[in-house]
């Protein structure tokens, strides 16, 4: 079963805490075991100095991984983050961020993801993350 963009948006709306929804994330595309989300620029998410905060980027990476797992499974399944690691490579200032989560392995009980974040209009990586999820259902 293929997950549609509207179904992915519903997964987003129905399964995340209100503060995560306040980030304004939207699903841009889905492709098998990959999801691309947009994190819109907001001064509220900027840290001192004007760059997008690491906390917002980490939450966006985590959320994009959930959507990638849902895309691979054809819908939402209960899951939990086991591990997430992130490297911040360059600041994002006054630009939306495209968050591309690609599953590198999706088994019955575990999923592994590689997440790349770029400022819209740039090919340069702003942050790179990896994540491991336990699939509970």
XYZ file of N, CA and C in Angstrom:
411
model
N 0.845 -1.187 0.000
C 0.000 0.000 0.000
C 0.889 1.248 0.000
N 0.619 2.162 -0.903
C 1.389 3.392 -1.012
C 0.760 4.479 -0.156
N 1.591 5.175 0.585
C 1.120 6.288 1.404
C 1.045 7.537 0.539
N -0.088 8.183 0.518
C -0.259 9.415 -0.248
C 0.221 10.609 0.577
N 0.425 11.733 -0.103
C 0.820 12.942 0.617
C -0.234 13.346 1.647
N -1.511 13.241 1.280
C -2.561 13.633 2.225
C -2.607 12.675 3.419
N -2.363 11.383 3.182
C -2.315 10.427 4.291
C -1.104 10.697 5.183
N 0.021 11.076 4.582
C 1.211 11.415 5.362
C 0.966 12.660 6.205
N 0.283 13.647 5.645
C -0.065 14.849 6.415
C -0.967 14.481 7.594
N -1.862 13.505 7.401
C -2.739 13.055 8.483
C -1.926 12.341 9.570
N -0.933 11.534 9.165
C -0.038 10.899 10.139
C 0.643 11.984 10.973
N 1.098 13.006 10.310
C 1.748 14.131 10.983
C 0.789 14.801 11.968
N -0.406 15.095 11.524
C -1.383 15.809 12.360
C -1.870 14.976 13.549
N -1.938 13.657 13.376
C -2.554 12.799 14.387
C -1.592 12.191 15.404
N -0.279 12.260 15.161
C 0.629 11.459 15.971
C 1.773 12.221 16.634
N 1.711 13.536 16.662
C 2.804 14.306 17.233
C 2.291 15.280 18.276
N 3.158 15.592 19.203
C 2.826 16.533 20.267
C 2.542 17.917 19.677
N 1.709 18.699 20.352
C 1.385 20.034 19.841
C 2.600 20.902 19.557
N 3.638 20.839 20.390
C 4.811 21.682 20.149
C 5.547 21.267 18.875
N 5.500 19.980 18.500
C 6.098 19.537 17.236
C 5.264 20.083 16.075
N 3.963 20.023 16.205
C 3.084 20.571 15.163
C 3.298 22.069 15.005
N 3.652 22.748 16.100
C 3.918 24.185 16.042
C 5.127 24.528 15.174
N 5.974 23.555 14.857
C 7.103 23.798 13.957
C 6.630 24.119 12.539
N 5.402 23.700 12.207
C 4.851 23.989 10.886
C 5.348 23.062 9.789
N 5.837 21.886 10.158
C 6.337 20.936 9.170
C 5.241 20.530 8.186
N 5.635 20.326 6.940
C 4.710 19.796 5.929
C 5.447 18.746 5.108
N 4.687 17.801 4.582
C 5.261 16.725 3.775
C 5.339 17.198 2.334
N 6.543 17.184 1.779
C 6.784 17.642 0.414
C 6.696 16.485 -0.570
N 7.323 15.355 -0.218
C 7.302 14.201 -1.125
C 7.547 12.913 -0.363
N 7.115 11.822 -0.984
C 7.315 10.469 -0.466
C 7.787 9.607 -1.624
N 8.713 8.698 -1.343
C 9.203 7.817 -2.390
C 9.660 6.513 -1.752
N 8.761 5.553 -1.651
C 9.115 4.258 -1.079
C 9.545 4.363 0.365
N 10.858 4.401 0.590
C 11.389 4.457 1.945
C 12.034 5.807 2.236
N 11.481 6.837 1.639
C 12.029 8.184 1.822
C 10.891 9.184 1.974
N 11.128 10.164 2.832
C 10.180 11.264 2.999
C 10.960 12.566 3.027
N 10.393 13.585 2.390
C 10.973 14.922 2.443
C 9.943 15.833 3.095
N 10.358 16.496 4.161
C 9.506 17.452 4.853
C 10.109 18.845 4.744
N 9.259 19.844 4.825
C 9.695 21.239 4.822
C 9.519 21.789 6.232
N 10.601 22.346 6.755
C 10.558 23.085 8.013
C 10.612 24.554 7.638
N 9.490 25.269 7.774
C 9.482 26.673 7.356
C 10.287 27.549 8.318
N 10.953 28.525 7.732
C 11.709 29.473 8.545
C 10.768 30.221 9.473
N 11.211 30.430 10.687
C 10.475 31.231 11.652
C 11.482 31.875 12.596
N 11.330 33.158 12.842
C 12.191 33.821 13.812
C 12.066 33.179 15.190
N 10.916 32.575 15.458
C 10.697 31.923 16.758
C 11.606 30.711 16.947
N 12.085 30.131 15.838
C 12.946 28.954 15.913
C 14.427 29.305 15.854
N 14.721 30.590 15.698
C 16.118 31.025 15.574
C 16.744 31.188 16.953
N 18.013 30.918 17.007
C 18.779 31.122 18.235
C 19.453 32.484 18.161
N 20.126 32.856 19.215
C 20.882 34.100 19.202
C 21.879 34.054 18.048
N 21.956 35.112 17.294
C 22.816 35.146 16.117
C 22.047 34.907 14.833
N 20.788 34.461 14.931
C 19.927 34.367 13.767
C 19.860 33.036 13.056
N 20.636 32.047 13.492
C 20.571 30.731 12.849
C 19.449 29.892 13.424
N 18.934 28.981 12.601
C 17.889 28.065 13.050
C 18.440 27.199 14.176
N 17.672 26.998 15.218
C 18.155 26.265 16.388
C 18.339 24.785 16.099
N 19.327 24.214 16.759
C 19.576 22.786 16.652
C 18.412 21.955 17.145
N 17.713 22.441 18.162
C 16.562 21.716 18.697
C 15.484 21.556 17.636
N 15.237 22.613 16.855
C 14.232 22.539 15.797
C 14.662 21.554 14.717
N 15.950 21.577 14.370
C 16.450 20.652 13.343
C 16.375 19.204 13.819
N 16.698 18.957 15.083
C 16.621 17.587 15.602
C 15.177 17.084 15.621
N 14.260 17.941 16.034
C 12.852 17.538 16.051
C 12.352 17.278 14.636
N 12.781 18.098 13.679
C 12.371 17.903 12.286
C 12.934 16.597 11.735
N 14.184 16.268 12.066
C 14.788 15.013 11.613
C 14.037 13.818 12.185
N 13.709 13.879 13.461
C 12.971 12.809 14.126
C 11.596 12.621 13.486
N 10.920 13.709 13.238
C 9.584 13.668 12.647
C 9.626 13.129 11.221
N 10.606 13.565 10.435
C 10.729 13.087 9.055
C 10.972 11.584 9.023
N 11.702 11.076 10.005
C 11.952 9.633 10.052
C 10.665 8.864 10.297
N 9.823 9.361 11.174
C 8.528 8.709 11.414
C 7.716 8.658 10.117
N 7.716 9.745 9.366
C 6.965 9.778 8.112
C 7.588 8.824 7.097
N 8.913 8.704 7.064
C 9.569 7.759 6.156
C 9.196 6.318 6.508
N 9.152 6.002 7.806
C 8.735 4.658 8.226
C 7.281 4.417 7.815
N 6.429 5.406 8.021
C 5.020 5.267 7.617
C 4.914 5.061 6.112
N 5.734 5.757 5.340
C 5.718 5.588 3.886
C 6.122 4.167 3.518
N 7.128 3.632 4.185
C 7.586 2.273 3.900
C 6.560 1.220 4.301
N 5.809 1.504 5.363
C 4.818 0.557 5.877
C 3.420 0.763 5.297
N 3.225 1.829 4.555
C 1.910 2.103 3.995
C 0.963 2.759 4.981
N 1.460 3.209 6.107
C 0.655 3.874 7.124
C 1.412 3.911 8.439
N 0.869 4.639 9.382
C 1.518 4.784 10.679
C 1.495 3.481 11.449
N 2.606 3.168 12.097
C 2.693 2.063 13.048
C 3.332 2.629 14.317
N 2.964 2.107 15.484
C 3.606 2.583 16.707
C 5.119 2.349 16.642
N 5.878 3.350 17.070
C 7.345 3.257 17.040
C 7.900 4.214 18.074
N 9.170 4.027 18.366
C 9.839 4.940 19.293
C 11.288 5.122 18.873
N 11.808 6.300 19.109
C 13.194 6.589 18.795
C 14.091 5.859 19.783
N 15.066 5.125 19.257
C 16.045 4.436 20.087
C 17.334 5.252 20.161
N 17.716 5.832 19.023
C 18.949 6.612 18.957
C 18.817 7.650 17.863
N 19.379 8.833 18.118
C 19.469 9.865 17.085
C 20.760 10.638 17.318
N 21.494 10.833 16.241
C 22.741 11.586 16.303
C 22.728 12.614 15.184
N 23.245 13.804 15.454
C 23.195 14.852 14.441
C 24.509 15.626 14.432
N 24.904 16.038 13.243
C 26.062 16.909 13.058
C 25.583 18.166 12.357
N 25.855 19.307 12.961
C 25.482 20.596 12.375
C 26.671 21.093 11.563
N 26.445 21.348 10.274
C 27.549 21.675 9.385
C 27.587 23.138 8.957
N 26.441 23.771 8.874
C 26.409 25.209 8.554
C 25.067 25.767 9.016
N 25.081 27.031 9.354
C 23.873 27.685 9.859
C 22.853 27.877 8.743
N 21.599 27.802 9.123
C 20.496 28.143 8.221
C 19.907 29.449 8.735
N 19.914 30.461 7.880
C 19.410 31.777 8.260
C 18.367 32.215 7.237
N 17.182 32.532 7.721
C 16.100 33.088 6.896
C 15.770 32.238 5.683
N 15.766 30.919 5.851
C 15.405 30.018 4.752
C 14.674 28.802 5.306
N 13.738 28.271 4.525
C 13.111 27.007 4.880
C 14.156 25.904 4.793
N 13.920 24.818 5.502
C 14.829 23.671 5.470
C 14.089 22.482 4.883
N 14.733 21.804 3.927
C 14.210 20.555 3.403
C 14.885 19.420 4.160
N 14.062 18.562 4.749
C 14.528 17.479 5.611
C 14.234 16.165 4.891
N 15.295 15.503 4.403
C 15.146 14.264 3.626
C 15.549 13.085 4.500
N 14.570 12.264 4.885
C 14.812 11.068 5.685
C 14.696 9.848 4.775
N 15.786 9.086 4.696
C 15.817 7.893 3.850
C 16.118 6.695 4.734
N 15.255 5.684 4.671
C 15.493 4.476 5.452
C 16.603 3.677 4.787
N 17.612 3.323 5.557
C 18.693 2.499 5.036
C 18.431 1.030 5.305
N 17.589 0.750 6.286
C 17.135 -0.606 6.571
C 15.814 -0.504 7.310
N 14.852 -1.276 6.874
C 13.547 -1.310 7.543
C 13.163 -2.771 7.747
N 13.391 -3.259 8.949
C 13.051 -4.634 9.271
C 11.695 -4.718 9.946
N 11.428 -5.889 10.535
C 10.151 -6.081 11.221
C 10.084 -5.307 12.536
N 11.221 -5.185 13.224
C 11.227 -4.568 14.547
C 12.086 -3.321 14.666
N 12.949 -3.089 13.674
C 13.860 -1.943 13.740
C 13.915 -1.250 12.384
N 14.133 0.066 12.425
C 14.333 0.843 11.200
C 15.517 1.775 11.431
N 16.327 1.937 10.399
C 17.511 2.784 10.446
C 17.372 3.846 9.366
N 17.718 5.084 9.702
C 17.509 6.181 8.754
C 18.724 7.089 8.672
N 18.877 7.674 7.503
C 19.881 8.689 7.218
C 19.106 9.956 6.849
N 19.375 11.057 7.538
C 18.601 12.287 7.345
C 19.544 13.420 6.952
N 19.217 14.071 5.835
C 20.006 15.205 5.363
C 19.115 16.439 5.358
N 19.640 17.538 5.891
C 18.894 18.791 5.955
C 19.645 19.868 5.187
N 18.940 20.514 4.263
C 19.530 21.577 3.455
C 18.624 22.795 3.467
N 19.227 23.968 3.427
C 18.434 25.181 3.265
C 17.848 25.159 1.867
N 16.605 25.545 1.738
C 15.973 25.553 0.418
C 16.792 26.425 -0.534
N 17.040 25.889 -1.727
C 17.814 26.613 -2.720
C 19.304 26.348 -2.646
N 19.723 25.527 -1.692
C 21.137 25.198 -1.541
C 21.328 23.694 -1.670
N 22.449 23.297 -2.224
C 22.801 21.875 -2.279
C 23.714 21.482 -1.124
N 24.147 22.461 -0.343
C 25.076 22.193 0.746
C 24.318 21.715 1.987
N 24.828 20.672 2.596
C 24.197 20.109 3.785
C 24.344 21.061 4.966
N 23.227 21.365 5.600
C 23.240 22.190 6.810
C 23.405 21.305 8.043
N 22.782 20.132 8.020
C 22.898 19.179 9.122
C 22.668 17.778 8.580
N 23.310 16.817 9.236
C 23.161 15.412 8.851
C 22.882 14.619 10.120
N 21.889 13.744 10.061
C 21.530 12.945 11.222
C 21.372 11.483 10.832
N 21.488 10.633 11.834
C 21.126 9.228 11.688
C 20.173 8.911 12.828
N 19.324 7.942 12.598
C 18.350 7.571 13.623
C 18.072 6.083 13.573
N 17.747 5.546 14.730
C 17.329 4.148 14.859
C 15.997 4.157 15.581
N 15.044 3.408 15.049
C 13.708 3.321 15.627
C 13.355 1.887 15.946
N 12.688 1.685 17.074
C 12.072 0.401 17.383
C 10.640 0.460 16.898
N 10.257 -0.521 16.093
C 8.891 -0.600 15.574
C 8.097 -1.484 16.521
N 7.024 -0.934 17.074
C 6.295 -1.582 18.150
C 5.029 -2.314 17.705
N 4.645 -2.116 16.463
C 3.395 -2.732 16.023
C 3.487 -3.367 14.687
